[in-house]
Amino acid sequence: MTTSPSEPRPAPAPVDLAVVGAGPAGLAAAVTAASLGLTVALLDAGSRPGGQYYRHPEPALGAARPKALHHDWAAFAGREAELRAHARGGRVRHLAGHQVWSVTGSGTDWTVHARTDDAGAESVPARAVLLATGAYERHLPFPGWTLPGVVGAGGAQAMLKSGLVLPGRRVVVAGSGPLLLAVAASLAAAGARVPAVVEASGYVPYARHPGTLLRNPAKLAEGAVHGGALLRHRVRPLLRHAVVEAHGTDRVEAVTVARLDRDWRPVPGTGRRVPCDAVAVGHGLVPELSLATALGCATRAAADGTVALVLTPGLRTSVPGVWAAGEAGGVGGAPLALTEGEIAAHTIAGRAVPPALVRRRARLRAFADVMGAAHRPGPGWTGWLREETAVCRCEEVPAGRVREAVEDLGATDARTVKLLTRAGMGWCQGRMCGPAVAALAGDGPSADRRPLACPVRLGQLAELPALPVD
Amino acid sequence: MPKRHSPDVVIIGAGVVGAACAYYAARSGLTVAVVDRGPVAGGTTGAGEGNLLVSDKEAGPELDLALLSTRLWRELSATLPPETEYEPKGGLVVAPDEPALRALRAFAEGQRAAGVTATEIPADRLADLEPHLAPGLAGGFHYLQDAQVQPAQAAARLLAASGAALHLGEEVTAILRDPASGAVRGVRTARRELLAPAVLNAAGTWGGEVARLAGVPLPVLPRRGFVLVTEPLPRIVRHKVYAADYIADVASGSAALQSSAVVEGTPGGPVLIGATRERVGFDRSLSTEALRRLAAQAAALFPVLADVQVLRAYHGFRPYLPDHLPAIGADPRVPGLHHACGHEGAGIGLAPATGALVAAALTGTAPPLDPAPFRPGRDFGPADTVPPQEQQS
């Protein structure tokens, strides 16, 4: 078949640094690197900087005070202003609406391949790459979780921040992790009733690390603010409990809440029904590592049960020329991400890292590890799945099929379950079902393996510049 | 120390070739144990497209093996569960121009003499078989015997049907040999010793390492391939469709990247586009050049695909021997050692015939076809020259 290879295009001059992701880590890194004299390309899928955390209301909504839903909006607004100044000065190219599907290259010769919102393409050459790819929500399925009205806790927060929309009028908040209190407080403040906040973990593990907690007064204050807000709305978290089933036909009408044992196994006979018209459920976040693992960056098992990147104190990955900051190195929240973005910018620019940044990072990382370990899902949670409960929503694979692959067909890991059942082969590429499939396979968490970090139009791949072949 | 088992044969490798060998050995009355350092279908099988092709093989021993396999796969499809997704969909090989069509016609003529059913399709009838095919092609050949299975399922279901004892996640650390006679006595893993009078090396791309454990060389080398997978689509591609230059690629020993997209639909909905062929060792990095070629050729065959989303890309390492034929049967250098590896990109298709040959060798019964061209003790010829700095893009 004769195909006409595209004419090699003249390559644009490489920037000193390509930053993937304009959330807290990427934004902080881009402005810091630019202020240290580097030329920077900042690529992000969103139309405005801020990522999932600093989410903007749609302009059409005319929200007067977006900061009312955010902590520390000033930290963001200041950097956004700096970004605009650097962009005007030609030191930063902010490529909004650019979703990166692959990074290729080595050493000081990288190409960042992106798809654009208007079905276009851009390949950005760079001397160094910083991955600030953030995280996505960890979902643990339960019977009824596919009913309309069941939303992710982070998704509920995002709906509030970007659309000022409530997922329902009576919203049960469930799962595990510090986000639950924040979401419940936001929902209550926005006018929803929150009949229950259901937390699978106890808060007891925190008490084993009093030093780490006391060194993080801002975190304690944040918790107190949420707790106070909830008390005002007469909401008390129910510890060591979980939503083990959602009921309803066209939409969720109630949930069953049951007590859990130490391993998160539901205790028989403890279930009770709580009427509601929405459920916001979340089990923390999973680092988004598709680009990093495709490059071969080494990973580690993090305290929260997820897989994160191995990073040096200067935030280098194991691949020379590639740095990472924020959630990719282990979920730790926006203040840590901002700090790490600044640290990475310094080491990329070859500058000494200010000691205050190093201290702040150490303190916030230690806190994140305590939190992560406290909310790590117990192995018994799969006890609330039924054979017919969908595990992979994209490919409609029920738990029974996954168990058959493991027990009868020789699958000993999540990848083989995928090959045998299609779980994880759909649109989300296993981001939704990955943790659940790994748990059912009796496998530890495994690193994302997605050579394409997001879907790409076939025609765009076909139009990549042709490379000569010997 | 764990208890010792004494099967008749220990098979190293739980890919589709090891699974088919287990199945046919068990059907011949042997007790079988299968050992793999990973899960079932964890190597090249899990990265395969499930091609059961006769169309890409020129007349000769490999085609004979493929034709026998075609019959055996049809038999197996009646006994294995439907999850195996056996689909006798047929292949369509198209020629972009008259010279390619003439070459294809001569190629098909030789295949017909060997028992292949190949029907020439004139240019104006191609759309009857594939309505979305690009206009302007010179013509093509329809191969009725080409078929498809879901490879991981095929391996898992063959293993389950074999009744073999499975030891997954156990790497073989030694092949035990009798100090006096040199004959194999079994294998050792981290967890146990499995004693058996016969050991079969079905380790695919890693077959050379296993042979080394028994003290003999077997020059199995990896050849990387990339596959693109689109979003789920309604059935717009009905056959296995590819361009005629693919045939030249398979027979080629060149190290440079060659590709000619084989495009096919799957029961699950996604269209598979594969595969490139590169000799770059076990390099796992993404080659955007490989993706570009696959995408460009798929869009050239089926213009409608240009606007679909590619959801994922994956790669595998095909095991090949320098003369591009698999090694099947007893190793004359080590009594009791057998091999079934080096099937390159055709392991799924050739697995049942390989299993039948291995079972005949193990039981000393008459083989279903002449095993001589595949004997592991043959002269494999010179290894292909590999450029010192192999290109990765």
XYZ file of C-alpha atoms in Angstrom, chain B:
393
model
C 10.262 -29.005 51.284
C 6.949 -29.239 49.485
C 5.743 -32.578 48.309
C 6.958 -33.891 45.004
C 4.702 -34.441 42.054
C 5.423 -36.795 39.216
C 3.585 -35.837 36.058
C 4.552 -37.337 32.709
C 5.595 -33.965 31.355
C 6.325 -30.535 32.785
C 5.505 -27.687 30.402
C 7.289 -24.389 30.966
C 5.067 -21.593 29.687
C 1.359 -20.867 30.151
C 0.913 -19.049 26.867
C -1.220 -20.395 24.072
C 1.482 -22.776 22.785
C 2.085 -24.288 26.238
C -1.681 -24.500 26.753
C -2.258 -26.285 23.437
C 0.597 -28.687 24.155
C -0.930 -29.392 27.589
C -4.304 -29.994 25.967
C -3.086 -32.449 23.320
C -0.676 -34.192 25.705
C -3.506 -34.719 28.191
C -5.763 -35.967 25.404
C -3.046 -38.503 24.580
C -3.314 -39.838 28.123
C -0.367 -38.036 29.719
C -0.508 -36.248 33.073
C 0.717 -32.698 32.711
C 2.004 -29.898 34.930
C 2.330 -26.342 33.580
C 4.711 -23.857 35.194
C 4.971 -20.152 34.400
C 6.706 -17.314 36.191
C 3.719 -15.104 35.433
C -0.031 -15.609 34.981
C -1.727 -17.419 32.137
C -1.165 -15.629 28.788
C 1.256 -13.218 30.468
C 3.772 -12.982 27.617
C 3.326 -12.669 23.879
C -0.049 -14.466 23.909
C -1.596 -11.637 25.919
C -0.240 -9.106 23.418
C -1.448 -10.990 20.373
C -4.371 -10.163 18.124
C -5.569 -13.752 17.852
C -4.738 -14.206 14.189
C -5.300 -17.662 12.722
C -3.853 -16.905 9.295
C -3.013 -19.024 6.312
C -3.104 -16.082 3.899
C 0.266 -14.607 4.919
C 2.230 -17.855 4.603
C 3.872 -18.985 1.396
C 3.682 -22.643 0.414
C 6.013 -24.634 2.653
C 6.264 -26.237 6.097
C 4.803 -23.278 8.031
C 1.773 -23.176 5.763
C 1.276 -26.930 6.251
C 1.388 -26.371 10.004
C -1.096 -23.485 9.668
C -3.501 -25.549 7.557
C -3.460 -28.373 10.110
C -4.045 -25.788 12.857
C -6.966 -24.330 10.942
C -8.688 -27.714 11.016
C -7.832 -28.262 14.676
C -9.072 -24.795 15.709
C -12.392 -25.573 14.006
C -12.624 -28.808 16.020
C -11.632 -27.018 19.226
C -14.242 -24.326 18.692
C -16.909 -27.005 19.109
C -15.579 -28.018 22.554
C -14.166 -24.804 24.019
C -16.628 -22.296 25.545
C -17.903 -19.351 23.465
C -15.678 -16.903 25.372
C -12.873 -18.174 23.141
C -14.541 -16.065 20.426
C -13.543 -18.330 17.521
C -14.627 -16.521 14.392
C -13.988 -18.009 10.917
C -14.316 -14.566 9.375
C -11.922 -15.001 6.473
C -9.181 -12.702 5.293
C -9.065 -10.172 2.504
C -5.659 -9.258 1.111
C -5.772 -6.239 -1.177
C -3.307 -5.026 -3.783
C -2.903 -1.282 -4.265
C -1.770 -1.560 -7.884
C -1.354 -3.966 -10.794
C 2.227 -5.114 -10.023
C 1.234 -5.924 -6.446
C -1.829 -7.783 -7.697
C 0.292 -9.861 -10.092
C 2.676 -10.754 -7.246
C -0.258 -11.631 -5.007
C -1.770 -13.806 -7.738
C 1.458 -15.811 -8.088
C 1.717 -16.110 -4.300
C -1.871 -17.359 -4.027
C -1.300 -19.853 -6.822
C 1.427 -21.556 -4.787
C -0.789 -21.523 -1.706
C -3.697 -23.101 -3.595
C -1.479 -26.012 -4.568
C -0.823 -26.555 -0.834
C -4.525 -26.623 0.036
C -5.432 -22.985 0.631
C -8.779 -21.666 -0.545
C -8.026 -18.301 -2.138
C -10.475 -16.538 -4.443
C -9.502 -13.546 -6.537
C -11.777 -10.571 -6.012
C -11.784 -8.026 -8.837
C -11.574 -4.371 -7.897
C -15.246 -3.707 -8.547
C -16.326 -6.513 -6.185
C -14.152 -5.575 -3.181
C -16.940 -3.409 -1.789
C -19.220 -6.467 -1.607
C -16.865 -7.912 1.003
C -15.785 -4.658 2.663
C -18.102 -1.707 1.974
C -15.836 0.842 3.691
C -12.666 -0.070 1.819
C -10.897 2.804 0.053
C -11.612 3.173 -3.651
C -8.908 2.737 -6.257
C -7.435 -0.617 -5.197
C -6.368 -2.962 -7.993
C -8.061 -6.043 -6.517
C -7.528 -8.669 -3.879
C -7.803 -12.235 -2.686
C -10.351 -13.639 -0.270
C -8.947 -16.332 2.046
C -11.811 -18.342 3.542
C -9.646 -20.193 6.078
C -8.369 -17.123 7.942
C -9.978 -16.932 11.363
C -9.648 -15.343 14.774
C -9.777 -16.230 18.458
C -9.465 -14.175 21.642
C -5.918 -15.221 22.525
C -5.890 -14.950 26.330
C -9.220 -16.750 26.548
C -8.005 -19.400 24.103
C -4.952 -20.109 26.265
C -6.913 -20.100 29.524
C -9.687 -22.349 28.212
C -7.244 -24.821 26.631
C -5.379 -25.026 29.941
C -8.582 -25.500 31.899
C -9.737 -28.211 29.467
C -6.373 -29.982 29.718
C -6.804 -30.628 33.425
C -3.109 -29.860 33.884
C -1.795 -28.929 37.326
C -1.034 -25.195 37.136
C 1.874 -23.572 38.948
C 1.574 -19.895 38.079
C 3.829 -17.186 39.429
C 6.628 -19.745 39.821
C 9.781 -19.202 37.851
C 11.734 -22.279 36.818
C 15.200 -21.794 38.313
C 16.757 -25.075 37.172
C 16.138 -27.929 34.796
C 17.165 -31.082 36.663
C 19.293 -33.589 34.767
C 20.542 -37.040 35.563
C 24.279 -36.741 36.277
C 25.046 -40.039 34.526
C 22.878 -39.978 31.399
C 22.304 -36.237 31.113
C 18.585 -36.868 30.651
C 16.147 -34.366 32.166
C 14.535 -35.383 35.470
C 12.214 -32.403 35.950
C 12.391 -28.752 37.006
C 12.963 -26.772 40.170
C 11.083 -23.618 41.093
C 11.362 -21.465 44.198
C 8.551 -23.509 45.747
C 8.991 -27.081 44.591
C 10.672 -29.695 42.487
C 8.532 -31.204 39.755
C 10.008 -34.531 38.676
C 9.095 -35.797 35.226
C 10.738 -37.774 32.444
C 10.007 -35.001 29.942
C 10.234 -31.202 30.070
C 8.764 -29.019 27.331
C 10.143 -25.546 26.721
C 7.127 -23.476 25.638
C 8.504 -20.200 26.984
C 8.001 -18.314 23.731
C 10.203 -15.251 23.423
C 12.044 -16.349 26.583
C 12.619 -19.887 25.196
C 16.331 -19.206 24.754
C 16.722 -18.612 28.509
C 14.918 -21.846 29.323
C 17.082 -23.789 26.858
C 20.146 -22.326 28.566
C 18.903 -23.752 31.881
C 19.170 -27.158 30.227
C 22.642 -26.279 28.963
C 21.825 -25.886 25.283
C 21.589 -22.837 23.053
C 18.398 -21.986 21.183
C 18.642 -18.655 19.339
C 15.142 -17.280 20.034
C 15.051 -13.499 19.580
C 12.358 -10.876 20.226
C 10.715 -8.901 17.458
C 8.615 -6.044 18.749
C 5.175 -5.252 17.440
C 2.726 -2.459 18.226
C -1.040 -2.754 17.971
C -3.568 0.102 17.993
C -7.052 -0.371 19.460
C -9.882 1.998 18.557
C -13.002 2.963 20.436
C -15.844 0.418 20.167
C -17.468 0.729 16.733
C -20.320 -0.926 14.908
C -19.020 -3.622 12.592
C -17.400 -1.642 9.804
C -14.563 -4.102 9.126
C -15.779 -7.650 8.483
C -12.640 -9.614 7.579
C -8.982 -9.502 8.423
C -7.936 -6.934 5.872
C -4.399 -6.042 4.969
C -2.262 -4.817 2.126
C -0.119 -7.152 0.056
C 3.226 -5.848 1.298
C 2.538 -7.484 4.680
C 3.490 -10.817 3.123
C 6.908 -9.490 2.248
C 7.361 -8.195 5.808
C 6.758 -11.547 7.456
C 9.436 -13.256 5.403
C 11.872 -10.408 5.817
C 14.863 -10.590 8.083
C 15.501 -6.868 7.987
C 15.894 -5.111 11.313
C 14.334 -1.864 10.166
C 10.747 -1.125 11.048
C 8.285 -2.525 8.575
C 4.596 -2.350 8.830
C 1.517 -2.945 6.896
C -1.584 -2.612 8.943
C -3.825 -5.640 9.389
C -7.213 -4.140 10.168
C -10.020 -6.118 11.747
C -13.111 -5.730 13.854
C -13.649 -7.658 17.098
C -16.810 -9.009 18.741
C -16.250 -6.460 21.540
C -16.500 -3.569 19.057
C -12.997 -2.087 18.871
C -11.042 -2.309 15.633
C -7.528 -3.725 15.999
C -4.752 -2.366 13.810
C -1.490 -4.221 13.820
C 1.235 -4.848 13.678
C 4.653 -3.382 13.194
C 7.741 -5.563 13.180
C 10.961 -4.252 14.684
C 13.999 -5.946 16.065
C 14.860 -3.657 18.958
C 15.361 -6.223 21.724
C 13.050 -5.939 24.716
C 12.614 -2.185 24.378
C 9.310 -1.209 25.984
C 9.281 2.498 25.063
C 6.543 3.892 22.861
C 7.448 4.353 19.222
C 5.387 7.201 17.796
C 6.784 6.295 14.361
C 5.292 2.811 14.667
C 1.939 4.316 15.676
C 2.099 6.807 12.796
C 2.624 4.073 10.223
C -0.120 1.841 11.580
C -2.552 4.745 11.663
C -1.620 5.998 8.185
C -1.991 2.581 6.617
C -5.265 1.825 8.386
C -6.679 5.150 7.235
C -5.452 4.440 3.697
C -7.327 1.114 3.683
C -10.424 2.407 5.520
C -10.714 6.218 5.244
C -13.635 6.151 7.690
C -11.202 5.205 10.460
C -9.369 8.547 10.292
C -11.944 10.149 12.552
C -12.252 7.418 15.177
C -10.478 7.609 18.514
C -7.589 5.303 19.284
C -8.099 4.281 22.909
C -4.920 2.385 23.487
C -1.758 1.000 22.021
C 0.182 -1.993 23.208
C 3.204 -3.944 22.217
C 4.457 -7.482 22.405
C 7.620 -9.357 21.603
C 7.287 -12.070 18.972
C 9.695 -14.958 19.421
C 11.565 -15.771 16.240
C 14.369 -18.060 15.157
C 16.815 -16.985 12.433
C 15.216 -19.198 9.759
C 11.711 -17.991 10.744
C 10.350 -21.451 11.565
C 9.437 -22.602 15.082
C 11.391 -25.269 16.966
C 9.038 -28.161 17.734
C 9.924 -31.575 19.118
C 12.646 -33.429 20.996
C 16.053 -31.825 21.441
C 18.629 -34.411 20.282
C 21.241 -32.903 22.622
C 19.354 -33.496 25.881
C 17.247 -36.650 26.306
C 13.773 -35.790 27.565
C 13.967 -32.089 26.637
C 11.405 -30.874 24.110
C 10.829 -27.460 22.598
C 7.781 -25.675 21.239
C 8.762 -22.058 20.717
C 9.821 -19.507 18.137
C 6.434 -19.115 16.412
C 7.065 -15.439 15.688
C 3.746 -13.673 15.087
C 1.818 -16.867 14.433
C 1.797 -18.641 17.799
C -1.947 -18.373 18.322
C -2.648 -19.794 14.908
C -0.006 -22.525 15.004
C -0.628 -23.608 18.618
C -2.963 -26.602 18.062
C -0.824 -28.208 15.346
C 2.225 -27.614 17.534
C 0.430 -29.304 20.423
C -0.477 -32.275 18.234
C 3.150 -32.638 17.066
C 4.462 -32.410 20.636
C 1.933 -34.966 21.901
C 2.995 -37.374 19.114
C 6.673 -36.901 20.002
C 5.994 -37.441 23.734
C 3.991 -40.612 23.191
C 6.022 -41.975 20.299
C 3.035 -42.096 17.988
C 2.833 -41.118 14.339
C 2.941 -37.320 13.867
C 0.063 -35.644 11.992
C 2.559 -34.088 9.575
C 6.270 -34.253 8.819
C 8.035 -32.717 11.849
C 11.479 -32.609 10.206
C 11.452 -28.917 9.160
C 10.820 -27.886 12.789
C 13.343 -30.162 14.532
C 15.163 -28.246 17.277
C 18.551 -29.709 16.324
C 18.551 -28.187 12.839
C 20.982 -25.596 11.581
C 19.090 -22.332 12.108
C 21.338 -20.456 9.725
C 23.125 -17.233 10.546
C 21.476 -14.866 12.987
C 20.180 -11.778 11.221
C 22.572 -8.910 11.462
C 21.356 -6.428 14.002
C 22.476 -2.827 13.670
C 24.574 -1.750 16.665
C 22.326 1.187 17.487
C 18.853 0.031 16.654
C 16.432 2.759 15.926
C 13.589 3.044 18.356
C 11.373 5.511 16.673
